[in-house]
Amino acid sequence: MRESAWIGIDFGTSGCRVCAIDQNSNIIAQTEQILPAAPHTYPSPKQQSHYLFEALKDLLKLIPEVVIESISIDATSGSVMLSDSQGNPLTEMLMYNDQRASMMIDKISAKAPINSAVHAPSSGLAKLIYFQLTLALPEKYYLLHQADWLAIQLGATPGMTDYNNALKSGFDVIVNDWPSWLESITPVSVLPTVVAPGTVIGKLSEATMLELGIKQSTPPLIKAGTTDSLAAFIATGANRVGEAVTSLGSSLVLKLICKKPVFDAETGIYSHKLGNRWLCGGASNTGGAVLRHFFTDAQLMSLSQKIDLKQSPPDYYPLLKPGERFPIADPNYPGRMLPRPAEDHLFLHGLLAGIASIEKTGYQYLQQLSATTLMSIRSVGGGSKNPVWTQLRQSLLQVPFESVEHTEAAYGSALLARDGLTLFQ
């Protein structure tokens, strides 16, 4: 009897990562297609399809004897394009950090509730309005998120998306529908049907199976995916109320599993739906980007060893420029990194402690507004590998730190392909 496998695909800013797992959650194969680096532009929709298929071909060569049961795709949040009713591209894909739709914000702000996730100039809704105002479009077309486009390439039904990707396009996850205020901004007919991540949205087409060399009687199912950050969260194994994940990457990102959602403009907290649970969190402008502005990775490691955690560090709020998103939402909020001590390790101590203090404040707001007690923290990102910083954070946060075996978004998408959101019931 042939072994079964479930495939997760993570299409990010630098590459397409693909992971296959077995019934016991073991990784049986994984591979990656590297995307062209800057100064080249991000691949076009058609080029993205090419990299997707190449990554899958590389993976399937490693597991020729398995039966592929289902596939799920995560991709960058807020990256959108338009297609016709058959799924053919009508536009380029405007990526998550594209700011050309910023002039659409006034139109959105006049209609959207203040706590909606659409107010950012890079939101999916802002980009949709930009397309509508600058292009001649056919009568029938769809808004696609990046994960939707890639799923269509495999055989998924056009005009479907998941509620995590749809959040920044205006979908109301509380009532589980597109809100009525959207009707005054855009024709609702262009908005996709929204389903839960892990929902079956199609199966691999015959042409896709032929191109990929898949020889099995039953085509693999295509299941609705999610955003890259949500897939990475699922990968960590956190699935109970009160469990949290801190990402110590370029920015500081906190996520806490809660029983009820929180949308709070003052603190910058928003919520994603995950099955019967809610993932409440926020992203600060502080984080690893501040540290790397002053020190190399090697310096960070060596200077950390000189820090005496018994000493009181300088009182800093580490920001490279004014403006904060969470736990204070203030575009003019000032950073504080002065005075700078003569010794670099003392300066680093203040930066690390400052970021940890912001993390503590963030979790305090999350607990308070969601009525959820923080039970444990899983740490991911480059900063999680710094033992001195970990010790500093543990002494400040005073909750158990759980170990993490998997942090890759592709692994989280593979779990989604196999289990859907059953772990979040």
CSV table of N, CA and C in Angstrom, one decimal, residues 184-310:
chain,number,residue,atom,x,y,z
A,184,SER,N,-20.9,50.6,-1.2
A,184,SER,CA,-20.8,52.0,-1.7
A,184,SER,C,-19.4,52.3,-2.2
A,185,ILE,N,-18.5,51.3,-2.2
A,185,ILE,CA,-17.1,51.5,-2.6
A,185,ILE,C,-16.8,50.7,-3.9
A,186,THR,N,-17.3,49.5,-3.9
A,186,THR,CA,-17.0,48.6,-5.0
A,186,THR,C,-18.2,47.6,-5.3
A,187,PRO,N,-18.4,47.2,-6.6
A,187,PRO,CA,-19.4,46.2,-6.8
A,187,PRO,C,-19.1,44.9,-6.1
A,188,VAL,N,-20.0,44.4,-5.3
A,188,VAL,CA,-19.7,43.2,-4.5
A,188,VAL,C,-19.6,42.0,-5.4
A,189,SER,N,-20.0,42.1,-6.7
A,189,SER,CA,-19.9,40.9,-7.5
A,189,SER,C,-18.4,40.6,-7.8
A,190,VAL,N,-17.5,41.5,-7.6
A,190,VAL,CA,-16.1,41.3,-7.9
A,190,VAL,C,-15.4,40.6,-6.7
A,191,LEU,N,-16.0,40.6,-5.6
A,191,LEU,CA,-15.4,40.0,-4.4
A,191,LEU,C,-15.6,38.5,-4.4
A,192,PRO,N,-14.6,37.8,-4.0
A,192,PRO,CA,-14.6,36.3,-4.0
A,192,PRO,C,-15.5,35.7,-2.9
A,193,THR,N,-16.0,34.5,-3.2
A,193,THR,CA,-16.7,33.7,-2.1
A,193,THR,C,-15.6,33.4,-1.1
A,194,VAL,N,-16.0,33.5,0.2
A,194,VAL,CA,-15.0,33.3,1.3
A,194,VAL,C,-15.3,32.1,2.1
A,195,VAL,N,-14.3,31.2,2.3
A,195,VAL,CA,-14.4,30.0,3.0
A,195,VAL,C,-13.4,29.9,4.1
A,196,ALA,N,-13.5,28.9,5.0
A,196,ALA,CA,-12.5,28.7,6.0
A,196,ALA,C,-11.2,28.1,5.4
A,197,PRO,N,-10.0,28.5,5.9
A,197,PRO,CA,-8.8,27.8,5.5
A,197,PRO,C,-9.0,26.3,5.7
A,198,GLY,N,-8.5,25.5,4.7
A,198,GLY,CA,-8.6,24.1,4.8
A,198,GLY,C,-9.9,23.5,4.1
A,199,THR,N,-10.7,24.4,3.6
A,199,THR,CA,-11.9,24.0,2.9
A,199,THR,C,-11.5,23.5,1.5
A,200,VAL,N,-12.1,22.5,1.0
A,200,VAL,CA,-11.8,22.0,-0.4
A,200,VAL,C,-12.4,23.0,-1.4
A,201,ILE,N,-11.5,23.5,-2.3
A,201,ILE,CA,-11.9,24.5,-3.3
A,201,ILE,C,-11.6,24.0,-4.7
A,202,GLY,N,-11.3,22.7,-4.8
A,202,GLY,CA,-11.0,22.2,-6.1
A,202,GLY,C,-10.2,20.9,-6.0
A,203,LYS,N,-9.7,20.5,-7.2
A,203,LYS,CA,-8.8,19.3,-7.3
A,203,LYS,C,-7.9,19.6,-8.4
A,204,LEU,N,-6.7,19.0,-8.4
A,204,LEU,CA,-5.7,19.1,-9.4
A,204,LEU,C,-6.3,18.8,-10.8
A,205,SER,N,-6.2,19.6,-11.7
A,205,SER,CA,-6.7,19.4,-13.1
A,205,SER,C,-5.9,18.3,-13.8
A,206,GLU,N,-6.4,17.7,-14.8
A,206,GLU,CA,-5.7,16.7,-15.6
A,206,GLU,C,-4.4,17.3,-16.2
A,207,ALA,N,-4.5,18.5,-16.6
A,207,ALA,CA,-3.3,19.1,-17.2
A,207,ALA,C,-2.2,19.3,-16.2
A,208,THR,N,-2.6,19.7,-15.0
A,208,THR,CA,-1.7,19.9,-13.9
A,208,THR,C,-1.0,18.6,-13.5
A,209,MET,N,-1.8,17.5,-13.4
A,209,MET,CA,-1.3,16.2,-13.0
A,209,MET,C,-0.3,15.7,-14.1
A,210,LEU,N,-0.7,16.0,-15.3
A,210,LEU,CA,0.2,15.6,-16.4
A,210,LEU,C,1.5,16.3,-16.4
A,211,GLU,N,1.5,17.6,-16.2
A,211,GLU,CA,2.7,18.5,-16.1
A,211,GLU,C,3.6,18.1,-15.0
A,212,LEU,N,2.9,17.8,-13.8
A,212,LEU,CA,3.7,17.5,-12.6
A,212,LEU,C,4.1,16.0,-12.6
A,213,GLY,N,3.6,15.2,-13.5
A,213,GLY,CA,3.9,13.8,-13.5
A,213,GLY,C,3.3,13.0,-12.4
A,214,ILE,N,2.1,13.4,-11.9
A,214,ILE,CA,1.4,12.7,-10.8
A,214,ILE,C,0.6,11.6,-11.5
A,215,LYS,N,0.8,10.4,-11.1
A,215,LYS,CA,0.1,9.2,-11.7
A,215,LYS,C,-0.6,8.5,-10.5
A,216,GLN,N,-1.9,9.0,-10.3
A,216,GLN,CA,-2.7,8.3,-9.3
A,216,GLN,C,-4.2,8.5,-9.8
A,217,SER,N,-5.0,7.5,-9.4
A,217,SER,CA,-6.4,7.5,-10.0
A,217,SER,C,-7.2,8.6,-9.4
A,218,THR,N,-7.0,9.0,-8.2
A,218,THR,CA,-7.8,10.1,-7.6
A,218,THR,C,-7.0,11.4,-7.6
A,219,PRO,N,-7.4,12.5,-8.2
A,219,PRO,CA,-6.6,13.7,-8.2
A,219,PRO,C,-6.5,14.3,-6.7
A,220,PRO,N,-5.4,14.8,-6.4
A,220,PRO,CA,-5.2,15.5,-5.1
A,220,PRO,C,-6.2,16.6,-4.9
A,221,LEU,N,-6.7,16.8,-3.7
A,221,LEU,CA,-7.6,17.9,-3.5
A,221,LEU,C,-6.8,19.2,-3.3
A,222,ILE,N,-7.4,20.3,-3.6
A,222,ILE,CA,-6.8,21.6,-3.3
A,222,ILE,C,-7.7,22.3,-2.2
A,223,LYS,N,-7.0,22.6,-1.1
A,223,LYS,CA,-7.7,23.2,0.0
A,223,LYS,C,-7.3,24.7,0.2
A,224,ALA,N,-8.3,25.5,0.6
A,224,ALA,CA,-8.1,26.9,0.8
A,224,ALA,C,-6.9,27.1,1.8
A,225,GLY,N,-6.1,28.0,1.4
A,225,GLY,CA,-4.9,28.3,2.3
A,225,GLY,C,-5.1,29.4,3.3
A,226,THR,N,-4.1,30.2,3.5
A,226,THR,CA,-4.1,31.2,4.5
A,226,THR,C,-3.0,32.2,4.2
A,227,THR,N,-2.7,33.1,5.1
A,227,THR,CA,-1.6,34.0,4.9
A,227,THR,C,-0.3,33.4,5.4
A,228,ASP,N,0.9,33.9,5.0
A,228,ASP,CA,2.1,33.3,5.4
A,228,ASP,C,2.3,33.4,6.9
A,229,SER,N,1.9,34.5,7.6
A,229,SER,CA,2.1,34.6,9.0
A,229,SER,C,1.2,33.6,9.8
A,230,LEU,N,0.0,33.4,9.3
A,230,LEU,CA,-0.9,32.4,9.9
A,230,LEU,C,-0.4,31.0,9.8
A,231,ALA,N,0.1,30.7,8.6
A,231,ALA,CA,0.7,29.3,8.3
A,231,ALA,C,1.9,29.1,9.3
A,232,ALA,N,2.7,30.1,9.4
A,232,ALA,CA,3.9,30.0,10.3
A,232,ALA,C,3.4,29.8,11.8
A,233,PHE,N,2.3,30.4,12.1
A,233,PHE,CA,1.8,30.2,13.5
A,233,PHE,C,1.3,28.8,13.7
A,234,ILE,N,0.6,28.3,12.7
A,234,ILE,CA,0.1,26.9,12.8
A,234,ILE,C,1.2,25.9,12.9
A,235,ALA,N,2.3,26.2,12.2
A,235,ALA,CA,3.5,25.3,12.2
A,235,ALA,C,4.1,25.1,13.6
A,236,THR,N,3.9,26.1,14.5
A,236,THR,CA,4.6,26.1,15.8
A,236,THR,C,3.9,25.1,16.7
A,237,GLY,N,2.7,24.7,16.4
A,237,GLY,CA,1.9,23.7,17.3
A,237,GLY,C,1.1,24.4,18.3
A,238,ALA,N,1.1,25.7,18.5
A,238,ALA,CA,0.2,26.4,19.4
A,238,ALA,C,-1.2,26.3,18.9
A,239,ASN,N,-2.1,25.8,19.8
A,239,ASN,CA,-3.5,25.6,19.3
A,239,ASN,C,-4.5,25.8,20.5
A,240,ARG,N,-4.0,26.1,21.7
A,240,ARG,CA,-5.0,26.2,22.8
A,240,ARG,C,-5.1,27.7,23.2
A,241,VAL,N,-6.3,28.0,23.8
A,241,VAL,CA,-6.5,29.3,24.3
A,241,VAL,C,-5.4,29.7,25.3
A,242,GLY,N,-4.8,30.9,25.2
A,242,GLY,CA,-3.8,31.3,26.1
A,242,GLY,C,-2.4,31.1,25.6
A,243,GLU,N,-2.2,30.3,24.5
A,243,GLU,CA,-0.9,30.0,24.0
A,243,GLU,C,-0.6,31.1,23.0
A,244,ALA,N,0.7,31.6,23.0
A,244,ALA,CA,1.1,32.7,22.2
A,244,ALA,C,2.4,32.5,21.5
A,245,VAL,N,2.6,33.2,20.4
A,245,VAL,CA,3.8,33.1,19.7
A,245,VAL,C,4.4,34.6,19.5
A,246,THR,N,5.6,34.7,19.9
A,246,THR,CA,6.3,36.0,19.6
A,246,THR,C,7.3,35.8,18.5
A,247,SER,N,7.2,36.6,17.5
A,247,SER,CA,8.1,36.6,16.4
A,247,SER,C,9.1,37.7,16.6
A,248,LEU,N,10.4,37.3,16.7
A,248,LEU,CA,11.5,38.3,16.9
A,248,LEU,C,12.3,38.4,15.6
A,249,GLY,N,11.6,38.9,14.5
A,249,GLY,CA,12.3,39.1,13.3
A,249,GLY,C,12.6,40.5,13.1
A,250,SER,N,12.5,41.0,11.9
A,250,SER,CA,12.8,42.4,11.6
A,250,SER,C,11.9,43.3,12.5
A,251,SER,N,10.7,42.9,12.7
A,251,SER,CA,9.8,43.6,13.6
A,251,SER,C,9.3,42.6,14.7
A,252,LEU,N,8.8,43.2,15.7
A,252,LEU,CA,8.2,42.4,16.8
A,252,LEU,C,6.8,42.1,16.6
A,253,VAL,N,6.4,40.9,16.5
A,253,VAL,CA,5.0,40.5,16.2
A,253,VAL,C,4.5,39.5,17.3
A,254,LEU,N,3.4,39.9,17.9
A,254,LEU,CA,2.8,39.0,19.0
A,254,LEU,C,1.4,38.5,18.5
A,255,LYS,N,1.2,37.2,18.8
A,255,LYS,CA,-0.1,36.6,18.5
A,255,LYS,C,-0.5,35.7,19.7
A,256,LEU,N,-1.8,35.9,20.1
A,256,LEU,CA,-2.3,35.1,21.3
A,256,LEU,C,-3.6,34.5,20.9
A,257,ILE,N,-3.8,33.2,21.1
A,257,ILE,CA,-5.0,32.5,20.9
A,257,ILE,C,-6.1,32.9,21.9
A,258,CYS,N,-7.2,33.4,21.4
A,258,CYS,CA,-8.3,33.9,22.3
A,258,CYS,C,-9.6,33.3,22.0
A,259,LYS,N,-10.6,33.4,22.9
A,259,LYS,CA,-11.9,32.9,22.7
A,259,LYS,C,-12.8,33.9,21.9
A,260,LYS,N,-12.4,35.2,22.0
A,260,LYS,CA,-13.2,36.2,21.3
A,260,LYS,C,-12.2,37.2,20.6
A,261,PRO,N,-12.7,37.8,19.6
A,261,PRO,CA,-11.8,38.7,18.8
A,261,PRO,C,-11.6,40.1,19.4
A,262,VAL,N,-10.5,40.8,19.1
A,262,VAL,CA,-10.3,42.1,19.5
A,262,VAL,C,-9.9,42.9,18.3
A,263,PHE,N,-10.5,44.1,18.1
A,263,PHE,CA,-10.1,45.0,17.0
A,263,PHE,C,-10.1,46.4,17.7
A,264,ASP,N,-8.9,46.9,18.0
A,264,ASP,CA,-8.7,48.1,18.7
A,264,ASP,C,-7.7,49.0,18.0
A,265,ALA,N,-8.2,50.2,17.5
A,265,ALA,CA,-7.4,51.1,16.8
A,265,ALA,C,-6.4,51.8,17.6
A,266,GLU,N,-6.7,52.0,18.9
A,266,GLU,CA,-5.7,52.7,19.7
A,266,GLU,C,-4.4,51.9,20.0
A,267,THR,N,-4.6,50.6,20.2
A,267,THR,CA,-3.4,49.8,20.5
A,267,THR,C,-2.9,49.1,19.2
A,268,GLY,N,-3.6,49.1,18.1
A,268,GLY,CA,-3.2,48.5,16.9
A,268,GLY,C,-3.4,47.0,16.9
A,269,ILE,N,-4.3,46.5,17.8
A,269,ILE,CA,-4.6,45.1,17.9
A,269,ILE,C,-5.7,44.7,16.9
A,270,TYR,N,-5.5,43.6,16.2
A,270,TYR,CA,-6.5,43.1,15.3
A,270,TYR,C,-6.6,41.6,15.4
A,271,SER,N,-7.6,40.9,14.8
A,271,SER,CA,-7.7,39.5,15.1
A,271,SER,C,-8.0,38.7,13.7
A,272,HIS,N,-7.4,37.6,13.7
A,272,HIS,CA,-7.7,36.6,12.6
A,272,HIS,C,-8.5,35.5,13.2
A,273,LYS,N,-9.4,35.0,12.4
A,273,LYS,CA,-10.2,33.9,12.8
A,273,LYS,C,-9.5,32.6,12.5
A,274,LEU,N,-9.5,31.6,13.4
A,274,LEU,CA,-8.9,30.3,13.3
A,274,LEU,C,-9.9,29.3,13.8
A,275,GLY,N,-10.7,28.7,12.9
A,275,GLY,CA,-11.7,27.8,13.4
A,275,GLY,C,-12.7,28.4,14.4
A,276,ASN,N,-12.8,27.8,15.6
A,276,ASN,CA,-13.6,28.4,16.7
A,276,ASN,C,-12.8,29.3,17.6
A,277,ARG,N,-11.6,29.5,17.2
A,277,ARG,CA,-10.7,30.4,18.1
A,277,ARG,C,-10.4,31.7,17.3
A,278,TRP,N,-9.7,32.6,18.0
A,278,TRP,CA,-9.3,33.9,17.4
A,278,TRP,C,-7.9,34.1,17.7
A,279,LEU,N,-7.2,34.6,16.7
A,279,LEU,CA,-5.7,34.9,16.9
A,279,LEU,C,-5.6,36.4,17.0
A,280,CYS,N,-5.4,36.9,18.2
A,280,CYS,CA,-5.4,38.4,18.4
A,280,CYS,C,-3.9,38.8,18.5
A,281,GLY,N,-3.6,39.9,17.9
A,281,GLY,CA,-2.2,40.3,18.0
A,281,GLY,C,-1.9,41.6,17.3
A,282,GLY,N,-0.6,41.9,17.2
A,282,GLY,CA,-0.2,43.2,16.6
A,282,GLY,C,1.2,43.1,16.3
A,283,ALA,N,1.7,44.1,15.5
A,283,ALA,CA,3.0,44.2,15.0
A,283,ALA,C,3.6,45.5,15.3
A,284,SER,N,4.7,45.5,16.1
A,284,SER,CA,5.4,46.8,16.4
A,284,SER,C,6.4,47.2,15.4
A,285,ASN,N,6.8,48.4,15.4
A,285,ASN,CA,7.9,48.9,14.5
A,285,ASN,C,9.3,48.7,15.1
A,286,THR,N,9.3,48.2,16.3
A,286,THR,CA,10.6,47.8,16.9
A,286,THR,C,10.9,46.4,16.5
A,287,GLY,N,12.1,45.9,16.8
A,287,GLY,CA,12.5,44.6,16.5
A,287,GLY,C,13.9,44.5,16.0
A,288,GLY,N,14.2,43.4,15.3
A,288,GLY,CA,15.5,43.1,14.8
A,288,GLY,C,16.1,44.1,13.9
A,289,ALA,N,15.2,44.8,13.1
A,289,ALA,CA,15.7,45.8,12.2
A,289,ALA,C,16.5,46.9,13.0
A,290,VAL,N,16.0,47.2,14.2
A,290,VAL,CA,16.7,48.2,15.0
A,290,VAL,C,18.1,47.7,15.4
A,291,LEU,N,18.1,46.5,15.9
A,291,LEU,CA,19.4,45.9,16.3
A,291,LEU,C,20.4,45.9,15.2
A,292,ARG,N,20.0,45.4,14.0
A,292,ARG,CA,20.9,45.3,12.9
A,292,ARG,C,21.3,46.7,12.3
A,293,HIS,N,20.6,47.7,12.7
A,293,HIS,CA,21.0,49.1,12.3
A,293,HIS,C,22.3,49.5,13.0
A,294,PHE,N,22.5,48.9,14.2
A,294,PHE,CA,23.7,49.3,15.0
A,294,PHE,C,24.7,48.2,15.0
A,295,PHE,N,24.3,46.9,14.9
A,295,PHE,CA,25.3,45.8,15.1
A,295,PHE,C,25.1,44.8,14.0
A,296,THR,N,26.2,44.1,13.7
A,296,THR,CA,26.1,42.9,12.8
A,296,THR,C,25.7,41.7,13.7
A,297,ASP,N,25.3,40.6,13.0
A,297,ASP,CA,24.9,39.4,13.8
A,297,ASP,C,26.0,38.9,14.7
A,298,ALA,N,27.3,39.0,14.2
A,298,ALA,CA,28.4,38.5,15.0
A,298,ALA,C,28.6,39.4,16.2
A,299,GLN,N,28.4,40.7,16.0
A,299,GLN,CA,28.5,41.7,17.2
A,299,GLN,C,27.4,41.4,18.2
A,300,LEU,N,26.2,41.2,17.7
A,300,LEU,CA,25.1,40.9,18.6
A,300,LEU,C,25.3,39.7,19.5
A,301,MET,N,25.9,38.7,18.9
A,301,MET,CA,26.2,37.5,19.7
A,301,MET,C,27.3,37.8,20.7
A,302,SER,N,28.4,38.4,20.3
A,302,SER,CA,29.5,38.6,21.2
A,302,SER,C,29.2,39.6,22.3
A,303,LEU,N,28.5,40.7,21.9
A,303,LEU,CA,28.1,41.7,22.9
A,303,LEU,C,27.1,41.2,23.9
A,304,SER,N,26.2,40.3,23.5
A,304,SER,CA,25.2,39.7,24.4
A,304,SER,C,25.9,39.0,25.5
A,305,GLN,N,27.0,38.3,25.2
A,305,GLN,CA,27.7,37.6,26.2
A,305,GLN,C,28.3,38.5,27.3
A,306,LYS,N,28.5,39.7,27.1
A,306,LYS,CA,29.0,40.7,28.0
A,306,LYS,C,27.9,41.3,28.9
A,307,ILE,N,26.7,41.1,28.6
A,307,ILE,CA,25.6,41.7,29.3
A,307,ILE,C,25.4,41.1,30.7
A,308,ASP,N,25.4,41.9,31.7
A,308,ASP,CA,25.1,41.5,33.1
A,308,ASP,C,23.6,41.7,33.4
A,309,LEU,N,22.8,40.7,33.4
A,309,LEU,CA,21.4,40.8,33.5
A,309,LEU,C,21.0,41.3,34.9
A,310,LYS,N,21.9,41.3,35.8
A,310,LYS,CA,21.6,41.9,37.2
A,310,LYS,C,21.7,43.4,37.2
